[in-house]
Amino acid sequence: MVIEEQFNFSSAIKRKVFTLIAIGFGLALIGIIGLNQGWWSQDHGKAHSYGTSLDVSHESVAHVDHAAVAHDSHGHQAAQGEEHGGGHHEVWYKRVIAALWHNAIFFTGVSLVGVFFLAIQYVTWSGWSASIKRVMEAMGYGLFLGAPIILVVYFLGNHELFHWTHDGLMNPDADNYDHIIAGKEWYLNQPFYIGRMLVYLAGWILLFLAIRKESLLEDKTGNIIHHKRQINWSAGFLVFFGVSSSMCSWDWIMSIDTHWFATLFGWYVFASWLAAAIAVMILLVIFLKSQGLLSIVNENHVHDLGKFLFGFSIFWAYLFFSQFILYWYSNVPEEVVYFLERMDYNDKVYSFLFLFTFIINFVFPLLWLMTRDSKRHFAWLKVAAYVVIGGHWLDFYMMIYPGVMKNHGGFDLGFLFLEVGFALLFAGGFIFMYLTGLSKAPVIAKNHPFLEESKHLHV
């Protein structure tokens, strides 16, 4: 007999979450003011380099196709605006939009992959995870926060984020016509793009709600039919996820660097989301244990989650290195420019972060989680989870910022305020949604048919 355990989202816990949100908001506000006033040292003396950086970064592409240099036109306009005193506004607004987009995509994706991991448990008839499945369900509540933010940020800042949205690029009679981008007009056009975005977000939310509904009914009635329906809905979710997760990565991230493309980019984005999502699950399970809940969960369950965290960190590194070494070895300008912008161009402001991203997302978890004991010790595993979440947040930063901000990004003093502030702000918001989801149902699904198997898990 399983005792019904209910998480109480108390006022004390809410105060901690709201404190995190307030700290994030305060740091982000200081960052915005600092950028607007030109306080951060990295931006001093670079007001006229906004367009120059773009010129250099695409020289390797220009000799292959002159149209690629059309990407520079926006940079020239920004530089001219800065010469007339409008530069700081151009930079801070663009950087705020980039920060909002970065965090919205990262945290929404982590929430989405939480539902993906839940669906995997159902279609594989997994028993070990029955006692922690409500943690995965709770992560789905992050979609209700992430979806509207993504839509709002896109409509507020699509011209700042995506070069292909600028006027004239697909018009043969325009001065800034770019026939490479024009060749993608059938896919990269506003109506189709917005329509795809709505389908992704609505599809994820509706399928999650269908799974959640049957889960709650299973708790209430104990009828096995609800478990079977969860399997069916999970199978449908996985099919939809398999297509939409790759397509949204092309739309929301890869199209920032419009001339560049990668055939495994969808897998790469998914791997980064997945490692971070496993880390979030670990933290939520350990948090609930600290609240005296999840009584049937023990070190064997967190050991399994630790193994997933270790394994998917290696999987991410495999994709990172595969993409990098193949492009670097072939040295095709249209492909290798993506890495040049992160390692060499843009005044090398991203070169340190590029290397650090690989170290923190591969070398650290490899060494930290290699032993059996490291995956069974809660404190040790919490450190790994926090580092992996931060590392993959930084990975998404590296996917988005070089293409959007050019040389007005990187690890400067403004990063510690603006980017870190927005990260804490979003983290607080999504934690609030996760804990709200946990509070809406017992934290152990008492009528799950495999719950007894989960209780006796031993690894």
Short mmCIF file of C-alpha atoms in Angstrom, two decimals:
data_model
loop_
_atom_site.label_atom_id
_atom_site.label_comp_id
_atom_site.label_asym_id
_atom_site.label_seq_id
_atom_site.Cartn_x
_atom_site.Cartn_y
_atom_site.Cartn_z
CA MET A 1 0.00 0.00 0.00
CA VAL A 2 1.47 3.37 -1.09
CA ILE A 3 0.84 6.33 1.18
CA GLU A 4 -0.44 9.31 -0.80
CA GLU A 5 2.22 12.03 -0.73
CA GLN A 6 1.32 15.59 -1.67
CA PHE A 7 3.82 18.37 -2.26
CA ASN A 8 2.85 21.62 -0.54
CA PHE A 9 4.05 24.64 -2.49
CA SER A 10 4.28 26.65 0.69
CA SER A 11 4.69 30.40 1.02
CA ALA A 12 8.24 29.88 2.32
CA ILE A 13 9.23 28.02 -0.84
CA LYS A 14 7.46 30.58 -3.01
CA ARG A 15 9.41 33.38 -1.31
CA LYS A 16 12.67 31.66 -2.26
CA VAL A 17 11.54 31.33 -5.86
CA PHE A 18 10.38 34.95 -6.02
CA THR A 19 13.68 36.04 -4.47
CA LEU A 20 15.52 34.26 -7.28
CA ILE A 21 13.26 36.00 -9.82
CA ALA A 22 13.84 39.38 -8.16
CA ILE A 23 17.62 38.91 -8.15
CA GLY A 24 17.53 37.94 -11.82
CA PHE A 25 15.35 40.92 -12.70
CA GLY A 26 17.64 43.30 -10.77
CA LEU A 27 20.80 42.00 -12.44
CA ALA A 28 19.17 42.13 -15.89
CA LEU A 29 17.98 45.69 -15.29
CA ILE A 30 21.48 46.79 -14.26
CA GLY A 31 22.79 45.06 -17.38
CA ILE A 32 20.33 46.88 -19.62
CA ILE A 33 21.15 50.26 -18.06
CA GLY A 34 24.86 49.56 -18.31
CA LEU A 35 24.62 48.65 -21.98
CA ASN A 36 22.52 51.70 -22.73
CA GLN A 37 25.04 53.94 -20.97
CA GLY A 38 28.10 52.18 -22.36
CA TRP A 39 29.46 51.13 -18.96
CA TRP A 40 30.81 47.72 -19.92
CA SER A 41 34.44 47.86 -20.99
CA GLN A 42 34.09 45.47 -23.91
CA ASP A 43 31.82 47.87 -25.80
CA HIS A 44 34.10 50.90 -25.37
CA GLY A 45 35.90 51.72 -28.58
CA LYS A 46 33.88 49.22 -30.59
CA ALA A 47 30.97 51.38 -31.64
CA HIS A 48 32.28 51.55 -35.18
CA SER A 49 33.23 47.91 -35.47
CA TYR A 50 29.70 46.52 -35.59
CA GLY A 51 29.68 46.41 -39.34
CA THR A 52 33.40 45.76 -39.73
CA SER A 53 33.17 42.51 -37.80
CA LEU A 54 30.55 41.31 -40.23
CA ASP A 55 32.70 42.22 -43.20
CA VAL A 56 35.59 40.13 -41.94
CA SER A 57 33.55 37.18 -40.79
CA HIS A 58 32.12 36.55 -44.24
CA GLU A 59 35.20 37.09 -46.37
CA SER A 60 35.73 33.34 -46.56
CA VAL A 61 32.26 32.95 -48.01
CA ALA A 62 32.45 35.87 -50.40
CA HIS A 63 34.86 34.25 -52.83
CA VAL A 64 32.48 31.32 -53.19
CA ASP A 65 29.38 33.45 -53.61
CA HIS A 66 29.24 37.23 -53.56
CA ALA A 67 25.65 37.13 -52.36
CA ALA A 68 26.78 35.97 -48.95
CA VAL A 69 28.28 39.40 -48.31
CA ALA A 70 24.77 40.87 -48.45
CA HIS A 71 24.56 39.74 -44.84
CA ASP A 72 26.86 42.69 -44.05
CA SER A 73 24.36 45.35 -45.05
CA HIS A 74 22.57 45.34 -41.71
CA GLY A 75 25.89 45.69 -39.92
CA HIS A 76 26.80 48.77 -42.00
CA GLN A 77 23.48 50.35 -41.15
CA ALA A 78 24.07 49.70 -37.46
CA ALA A 79 27.56 51.18 -37.63
CA GLN A 80 26.26 54.30 -39.35
CA GLY A 81 23.59 54.61 -36.68
CA GLU A 82 26.23 54.39 -33.99
CA GLU A 83 28.23 57.18 -35.59
CA HIS A 84 25.21 59.41 -35.13
CA GLY A 85 24.68 58.47 -31.49
CA GLY A 86 22.11 55.68 -31.97
CA GLY A 87 24.58 52.84 -31.47
CA HIS A 88 24.04 52.12 -27.80
CA HIS A 89 20.29 51.75 -28.34
CA GLU A 90 20.93 49.42 -31.26
CA VAL A 91 23.24 47.25 -29.17
CA TRP A 92 21.31 47.07 -25.90
CA TYR A 93 17.94 46.39 -27.50
CA LYS A 94 19.36 43.73 -29.76
CA ARG A 95 21.16 42.11 -26.84
CA VAL A 96 18.03 42.10 -24.68
CA ILE A 97 16.09 40.43 -27.48
CA ALA A 98 18.89 37.88 -27.88
CA ALA A 99 18.85 37.18 -24.12
CA LEU A 100 15.08 36.71 -24.09
CA TRP A 101 15.18 34.42 -27.10
CA HIS A 102 18.11 32.43 -25.73
CA ASN A 103 16.46 31.74 -22.39
CA ALA A 104 13.00 31.13 -23.82
CA ILE A 105 14.33 28.51 -26.25
CA PHE A 106 16.56 26.84 -23.67
CA PHE A 107 14.10 26.55 -20.79
CA THR A 108 11.12 25.69 -23.01
CA GLY A 109 13.18 22.97 -24.64
CA VAL A 110 14.20 21.55 -21.27
CA SER A 111 10.51 21.43 -20.27
CA LEU A 112 9.61 19.79 -23.56
CA VAL A 113 12.27 17.11 -23.20
CA GLY A 114 10.95 16.36 -19.72
CA VAL A 115 7.70 15.31 -21.41
CA PHE A 116 9.70 13.44 -24.07
CA PHE A 117 11.48 11.45 -21.35
CA LEU A 118 8.11 10.66 -19.76
CA ALA A 119 6.76 9.43 -23.09
CA ILE A 120 9.82 7.22 -23.55
CA GLN A 121 9.07 5.53 -20.21
CA TYR A 122 5.57 4.62 -21.40
CA VAL A 123 6.34 3.31 -24.86
CA THR A 124 9.22 1.19 -23.51
CA TRP A 125 7.10 -0.14 -20.62
CA SER A 126 9.74 1.00 -18.15
CA GLY A 127 9.17 0.12 -14.52
CA TRP A 128 12.12 1.75 -12.75
CA SER A 129 10.79 5.27 -13.34
CA ALA A 130 7.20 4.74 -12.14
CA SER A 131 7.94 6.33 -8.77
CA ILE A 132 9.38 9.54 -10.27
CA LYS A 133 7.14 9.99 -13.29
CA ARG A 134 5.30 12.90 -11.67
CA VAL A 135 8.57 14.86 -11.78
CA MET A 136 8.63 14.48 -15.56
CA GLU A 137 4.96 15.44 -15.78
CA ALA A 138 5.60 18.58 -13.72
CA MET A 139 8.25 19.70 -16.19
CA GLY A 140 5.58 19.85 -18.87
CA TYR A 141 4.03 22.81 -17.06
CA GLY A 142 7.00 24.87 -18.22
CA LEU A 143 5.50 24.80 -21.72
CA PHE A 144 2.67 27.06 -20.54
CA LEU A 145 5.23 29.74 -19.67
CA GLY A 146 7.67 29.18 -22.52
CA ALA A 147 5.20 29.11 -25.41
CA PRO A 148 3.78 32.65 -24.99
CA ILE A 149 7.25 34.09 -24.30
CA ILE A 150 8.60 32.59 -27.53
CA LEU A 151 5.72 34.07 -29.52
CA VAL A 152 5.99 37.52 -27.92
CA VAL A 153 9.78 37.73 -28.32
CA TYR A 154 9.56 36.67 -31.95
CA PHE A 155 7.03 39.37 -32.80
CA LEU A 156 9.00 42.00 -30.86
CA GLY A 157 12.43 41.16 -32.21
CA ASN A 158 12.39 38.97 -35.30
CA HIS A 159 14.35 41.58 -37.30
CA GLU A 160 17.01 41.70 -34.58
CA LEU A 161 17.28 37.92 -34.44
CA PHE A 162 16.89 36.79 -38.03
CA HIS A 163 18.64 38.41 -40.97
CA TRP A 164 16.31 36.67 -43.43
CA THR A 165 13.35 38.76 -42.17
CA HIS A 166 14.86 42.02 -43.51
CA ASP A 167 13.24 43.69 -46.49
CA GLY A 168 14.77 43.31 -49.93
CA LEU A 169 16.83 40.17 -49.37
CA MET A 170 14.46 38.08 -51.49
CA ASN A 171 13.68 40.80 -54.05
CA PRO A 172 15.90 40.56 -57.17
CA ASP A 173 15.47 44.30 -57.79
CA ALA A 174 16.68 45.34 -54.33
CA ASP A 175 20.22 46.53 -53.64
CA ASN A 176 20.67 44.03 -50.82
CA TYR A 177 19.25 41.05 -52.73
CA ASP A 178 20.72 37.75 -51.54
CA HIS A 179 20.00 34.87 -53.89
CA ILE A 180 21.05 32.25 -51.30
CA ILE A 181 18.41 33.48 -48.88
CA ALA A 182 15.95 33.98 -51.75
CA GLY A 183 16.39 30.31 -52.60
CA LYS A 184 15.07 29.45 -49.15
CA GLU A 185 12.03 31.72 -49.41
CA TRP A 186 9.63 28.79 -49.75
CA TYR A 187 10.58 27.80 -46.20
CA LEU A 188 11.83 31.02 -44.62
CA ASN A 189 8.84 33.30 -45.01
CA GLN A 190 6.86 34.90 -42.23
CA PRO A 191 3.42 33.23 -42.70
CA PHE A 192 4.83 29.71 -42.98
CA TYR A 193 7.33 30.34 -40.17
CA ILE A 194 4.69 31.63 -37.75
CA GLY A 195 2.34 28.82 -38.73
CA ARG A 196 5.01 26.22 -37.95
CA MET A 197 5.73 27.88 -34.63
CA LEU A 198 2.07 27.73 -33.63
CA VAL A 199 1.83 24.07 -34.65
CA TYR A 200 4.91 23.12 -32.62
CA LEU A 201 3.82 24.89 -29.45
CA ALA A 202 0.14 23.91 -29.64
CA GLY A 203 0.97 20.30 -30.52
CA TRP A 204 3.37 19.89 -27.58
CA ILE A 205 0.95 21.40 -25.10
CA LEU A 206 -2.12 19.48 -26.29
CA LEU A 207 -0.31 16.14 -26.32
CA PHE A 208 1.14 16.80 -22.88
CA LEU A 209 -2.32 17.64 -21.54
CA ALA A 210 -3.70 14.41 -22.99
CA ILE A 211 -1.01 12.35 -21.22
CA ARG A 212 -1.47 14.28 -17.99
CA LYS A 213 -5.25 13.86 -18.05
CA GLU A 214 -4.99 10.07 -18.34
CA SER A 215 -2.35 10.00 -15.59
CA LEU A 216 -4.67 11.80 -13.17
CA LEU A 217 -7.59 9.56 -14.12
CA GLU A 218 -5.41 6.51 -13.48
CA ASP A 219 -4.74 7.84 -9.99
CA LYS A 220 -8.44 8.40 -9.40
CA THR A 221 -9.94 5.20 -10.80
CA GLY A 222 -7.10 2.68 -10.96
CA ASN A 223 -8.46 1.46 -14.31
CA ILE A 224 -5.72 -0.02 -16.50
CA ILE A 225 -7.33 1.54 -19.58
CA HIS A 226 -5.86 4.90 -18.59
CA HIS A 227 -2.36 3.46 -18.55
CA LYS A 228 -2.88 2.03 -22.03
CA ARG A 229 -4.13 5.40 -23.25
CA GLN A 230 -1.02 7.05 -21.85
CA ILE A 231 1.06 4.64 -23.90
CA ASN A 232 -0.91 5.55 -27.03
CA TRP A 233 -0.69 9.29 -26.40
CA SER A 234 3.02 8.96 -25.65
CA ALA A 235 3.61 7.17 -28.93
CA GLY A 236 1.83 9.99 -30.77
CA PHE A 237 3.84 12.56 -28.84
CA LEU A 238 7.14 10.89 -29.79
CA VAL A 239 6.24 10.88 -33.48
CA PHE A 240 5.30 14.56 -33.36
CA PHE A 241 8.33 15.39 -31.23
CA GLY A 242 10.68 13.59 -33.61
CA VAL A 243 9.68 15.89 -36.46
CA SER A 244 8.93 19.12 -34.59
CA SER A 245 11.99 19.18 -32.34
CA SER A 246 14.34 19.08 -35.33
CA MET A 247 12.31 21.56 -37.33
CA CYS A 248 12.07 24.04 -34.47
CA SER A 249 15.85 23.90 -34.03
CA TRP A 250 16.24 24.81 -37.71
CA ASP A 251 13.69 27.59 -37.41
CA TRP A 252 14.59 29.10 -34.04
CA ILE A 253 18.37 28.70 -34.01
CA MET A 254 19.93 27.56 -37.28
CA SER A 255 18.13 30.19 -39.38
CA ILE A 256 19.92 32.89 -37.35
CA ASP A 257 23.00 32.02 -39.43
CA THR A 258 20.96 31.99 -42.61
CA HIS A 259 23.68 30.97 -45.05
CA TRP A 260 24.91 28.14 -42.86
CA PHE A 261 23.35 24.71 -42.48
CA ALA A 262 24.07 21.45 -40.68
CA THR A 263 22.39 18.10 -41.28
CA LEU A 264 22.74 16.91 -37.68
CA PHE A 265 21.87 20.21 -36.00
CA GLY A 266 18.50 18.95 -34.79
CA TRP A 267 20.19 16.06 -32.99
CA TYR A 268 22.75 18.41 -31.50
CA VAL A 269 20.12 20.75 -30.06
CA PHE A 270 18.13 17.78 -28.77
CA ALA A 271 21.21 16.33 -27.02
CA SER A 272 21.86 19.63 -25.26
CA TRP A 273 18.24 19.91 -24.14
CA LEU A 274 18.24 16.29 -23.00
CA ALA A 275 21.32 16.51 -20.79
CA ALA A 276 19.96 19.66 -19.14
CA ALA A 277 16.51 18.08 -18.67
CA ILE A 278 17.99 15.02 -16.92
CA ALA A 279 19.87 17.40 -14.62
CA VAL A 280 16.62 19.22 -13.79
CA MET A 281 14.93 15.88 -12.98
CA ILE A 282 17.77 15.03 -10.60
CA LEU A 283 17.42 18.35 -8.79
CA LEU A 284 13.64 18.01 -8.50
CA VAL A 285 13.88 14.45 -7.14
CA ILE A 286 16.51 15.48 -4.58
CA PHE A 287 14.42 18.51 -3.63
CA LEU A 288 11.32 16.38 -3.03
CA LYS A 289 13.38 13.96 -0.96
CA SER A 290 14.54 16.89 1.15
CA GLN A 291 10.87 17.72 1.76
CA GLY A 292 10.26 14.22 3.13
CA LEU A 293 8.47 13.05 -0.02
CA LEU A 294 9.10 10.29 -2.58
CA SER A 295 9.53 7.79 0.26
CA ILE A 296 9.95 4.83 -2.11
CA VAL A 297 12.66 6.58 -4.11
CA ASN A 298 16.22 5.74 -3.08
CA GLU A 299 19.79 6.02 -4.29
CA ASN A 300 19.12 3.39 -6.96
CA HIS A 301 16.70 5.70 -8.75
CA VAL A 302 19.02 8.70 -8.66
CA HIS A 303 21.83 6.37 -9.75
CA ASP A 304 19.86 5.60 -12.90
CA LEU A 305 19.29 9.32 -13.49
CA GLY A 306 23.01 9.90 -12.90
CA LYS A 307 23.84 7.29 -15.51
CA PHE A 308 21.57 9.05 -17.99
CA LEU A 309 23.25 12.37 -17.18
CA PHE A 310 26.67 10.85 -17.72
CA GLY A 311 25.67 9.03 -20.90
CA PHE A 312 23.89 11.92 -22.58
CA SER A 313 26.77 14.26 -21.75
CA ILE A 314 29.00 11.89 -23.73
CA PHE A 315 26.38 11.77 -26.50
CA TRP A 316 26.36 15.57 -26.70
CA ALA A 317 30.16 15.64 -26.89
CA TYR A 318 30.08 13.07 -29.70
CA LEU A 319 27.75 15.26 -31.74
CA PHE A 320 29.71 18.42 -30.91
CA PHE A 321 32.97 16.88 -32.05
CA SER A 322 31.45 15.13 -35.08
CA GLN A 323 29.99 18.36 -36.41
CA PHE A 324 33.14 20.32 -35.67
CA ILE A 325 35.77 17.95 -37.04
CA LEU A 326 33.93 17.13 -40.28
CA TYR A 327 33.41 20.79 -41.12
CA TRP A 328 36.90 21.77 -40.07
CA TYR A 329 38.52 18.98 -42.03
CA SER A 330 36.54 19.67 -45.22
CA ASN A 331 37.09 23.44 -44.84
CA VAL A 332 34.13 24.34 -47.04
CA PRO A 333 33.62 28.10 -46.50
CA GLU A 334 29.81 27.96 -46.26
CA GLU A 335 30.12 25.41 -43.46
CA VAL A 336 33.27 26.24 -41.51
CA VAL A 337 32.32 29.93 -41.17
CA TYR A 338 29.99 28.89 -38.32
CA PHE A 339 32.96 27.84 -36.22
CA LEU A 340 35.17 30.67 -37.40
CA GLU A 341 32.61 33.15 -36.07
CA ARG A 342 32.89 31.47 -32.68
CA MET A 343 36.64 30.87 -32.57
CA ASP A 344 38.37 33.52 -34.67
CA TYR A 345 36.10 36.23 -36.10
CA ASN A 346 34.07 38.79 -34.10
CA ASP A 347 37.25 40.02 -32.38
CA LYS A 348 37.57 36.56 -30.79
CA VAL A 349 35.12 37.51 -28.03
CA TYR A 350 33.66 33.99 -28.09
CA SER A 351 36.86 31.96 -28.37
CA PHE A 352 37.20 31.38 -24.61
CA LEU A 353 33.52 30.49 -24.20
CA PHE A 354 33.68 28.09 -27.15
CA LEU A 355 36.43 26.05 -25.49
CA PHE A 356 34.91 26.41 -22.02
CA THR A 357 31.55 25.07 -23.29
CA PHE A 358 33.20 21.86 -24.43
CA ILE A 359 35.10 21.44 -21.16
CA ILE A 360 32.16 22.06 -18.85
CA ASN A 361 29.73 19.91 -20.85
CA PHE A 362 32.04 16.98 -21.56
CA VAL A 363 35.25 16.92 -19.55
CA PHE A 364 33.59 17.86 -16.25
CA PRO A 365 30.73 15.30 -16.29
CA LEU A 366 33.11 12.65 -17.66
CA LEU A 367 35.43 12.98 -14.69
CA TRP A 368 32.86 13.93 -12.04
CA LEU A 369 30.36 11.15 -12.76
CA MET A 370 32.64 8.32 -13.82
CA THR A 371 32.52 6.36 -10.55
CA ARG A 372 29.52 4.46 -9.20
CA ASP A 373 29.48 6.33 -5.89
CA SER A 374 29.35 9.73 -7.59
CA LYS A 375 25.99 8.82 -9.11
CA ARG A 376 24.53 7.69 -5.78
CA HIS A 377 25.58 10.54 -3.51
CA PHE A 378 22.95 13.31 -3.53
CA ALA A 379 25.29 16.23 -2.80
CA TRP A 380 27.80 15.08 -5.41
CA LEU A 381 25.05 14.61 -7.98
CA LYS A 382 23.53 18.04 -7.25
CA VAL A 383 26.83 19.71 -8.11
CA ALA A 384 26.94 17.82 -11.41
CA ALA A 385 23.34 18.77 -12.21
CA TYR A 386 23.88 22.49 -11.57
CA VAL A 387 27.05 22.53 -13.65
CA VAL A 388 25.46 20.63 -16.55
CA ILE A 389 22.45 22.95 -16.62
CA GLY A 390 24.74 25.98 -16.65
CA GLY A 391 26.96 24.38 -19.28
CA HIS A 392 24.13 23.67 -21.69
CA TRP A 393 22.62 27.09 -21.08
CA LEU A 394 26.01 28.36 -22.23
CA ASP A 395 25.88 25.99 -25.20
CA PHE A 396 22.65 27.64 -26.36
CA TYR A 397 24.28 31.02 -25.79
CA MET A 398 27.02 29.96 -28.21
CA MET A 399 24.44 28.81 -30.76
CA ILE A 400 22.55 32.12 -30.72
CA TYR A 401 24.72 35.08 -29.74
CA PRO A 402 27.54 35.02 -32.34
CA GLY A 403 24.98 35.09 -35.15
CA VAL A 404 22.84 37.78 -33.54
CA MET A 405 25.29 40.02 -31.67
CA LYS A 406 28.54 39.49 -33.62
CA ASN A 407 31.34 41.13 -31.61
CA HIS A 408 28.96 42.71 -29.07
CA GLY A 409 28.71 39.54 -26.99
CA GLY A 410 31.15 37.31 -25.20
CA PHE A 411 32.27 37.12 -21.61
CA ASP A 412 32.36 40.75 -20.52
CA LEU A 413 31.12 42.50 -17.39
CA GLY A 414 27.76 43.00 -19.05
CA PHE A 415 27.44 39.22 -19.38
CA LEU A 416 27.54 38.86 -15.59
CA PHE A 417 24.61 41.24 -15.28
CA LEU A 418 22.43 40.99 -18.38
CA GLU A 419 22.79 37.38 -19.48
CA VAL A 420 23.17 35.87 -16.02
CA GLY A 421 20.33 38.08 -14.76
CA PHE A 422 17.95 36.86 -17.46
CA ALA A 423 19.06 33.26 -16.78
CA LEU A 424 18.11 33.59 -13.10
CA LEU A 425 14.87 35.37 -14.00
CA PHE A 426 13.80 32.59 -16.37
CA ALA A 427 15.05 29.85 -14.05
CA GLY A 428 12.86 31.26 -11.27
CA GLY A 429 9.84 31.44 -13.55
CA PHE A 430 10.21 27.88 -14.78
CA ILE A 431 10.93 26.54 -11.28
CA PHE A 432 7.67 28.16 -10.22
CA MET A 433 5.84 26.34 -13.01
CA TYR A 434 7.49 22.99 -12.19
CA LEU A 435 6.65 23.24 -8.50
CA THR A 436 3.11 24.32 -9.35
CA GLY A 437 2.79 21.18 -11.46
CA LEU A 438 4.11 19.03 -8.62
CA SER A 439 1.59 20.53 -6.20
CA LYS A 440 -1.42 19.66 -8.38
CA ALA A 441 -1.28 15.89 -7.86
CA PRO A 442 0.27 13.31 -5.50
CA VAL A 443 4.00 13.05 -6.19
CA ILE A 444 3.73 9.26 -6.48
CA ALA A 445 1.32 7.80 -9.03
CA LYS A 446 -0.19 5.23 -6.66
CA ASN A 447 -2.05 3.21 -9.32
CA HIS A 448 0.80 2.88 -11.82
CA PRO A 449 0.92 -0.85 -12.70
CA PHE A 450 4.73 -0.94 -12.47
CA LEU A 451 5.02 0.89 -9.16
CA GLU A 452 5.93 -2.25 -7.24
CA GLU A 453 8.79 -2.91 -9.66
CA SER A 454 10.03 0.64 -9.10
CA LYS A 455 9.90 0.20 -5.30
CA HIS A 456 12.27 -2.77 -5.52
CA LEU A 457 14.70 -1.27 -8.02
CA HIS A 458 18.29 -2.30 -7.36
CA VAL A 459 21.26 -1.36 -9.54
#
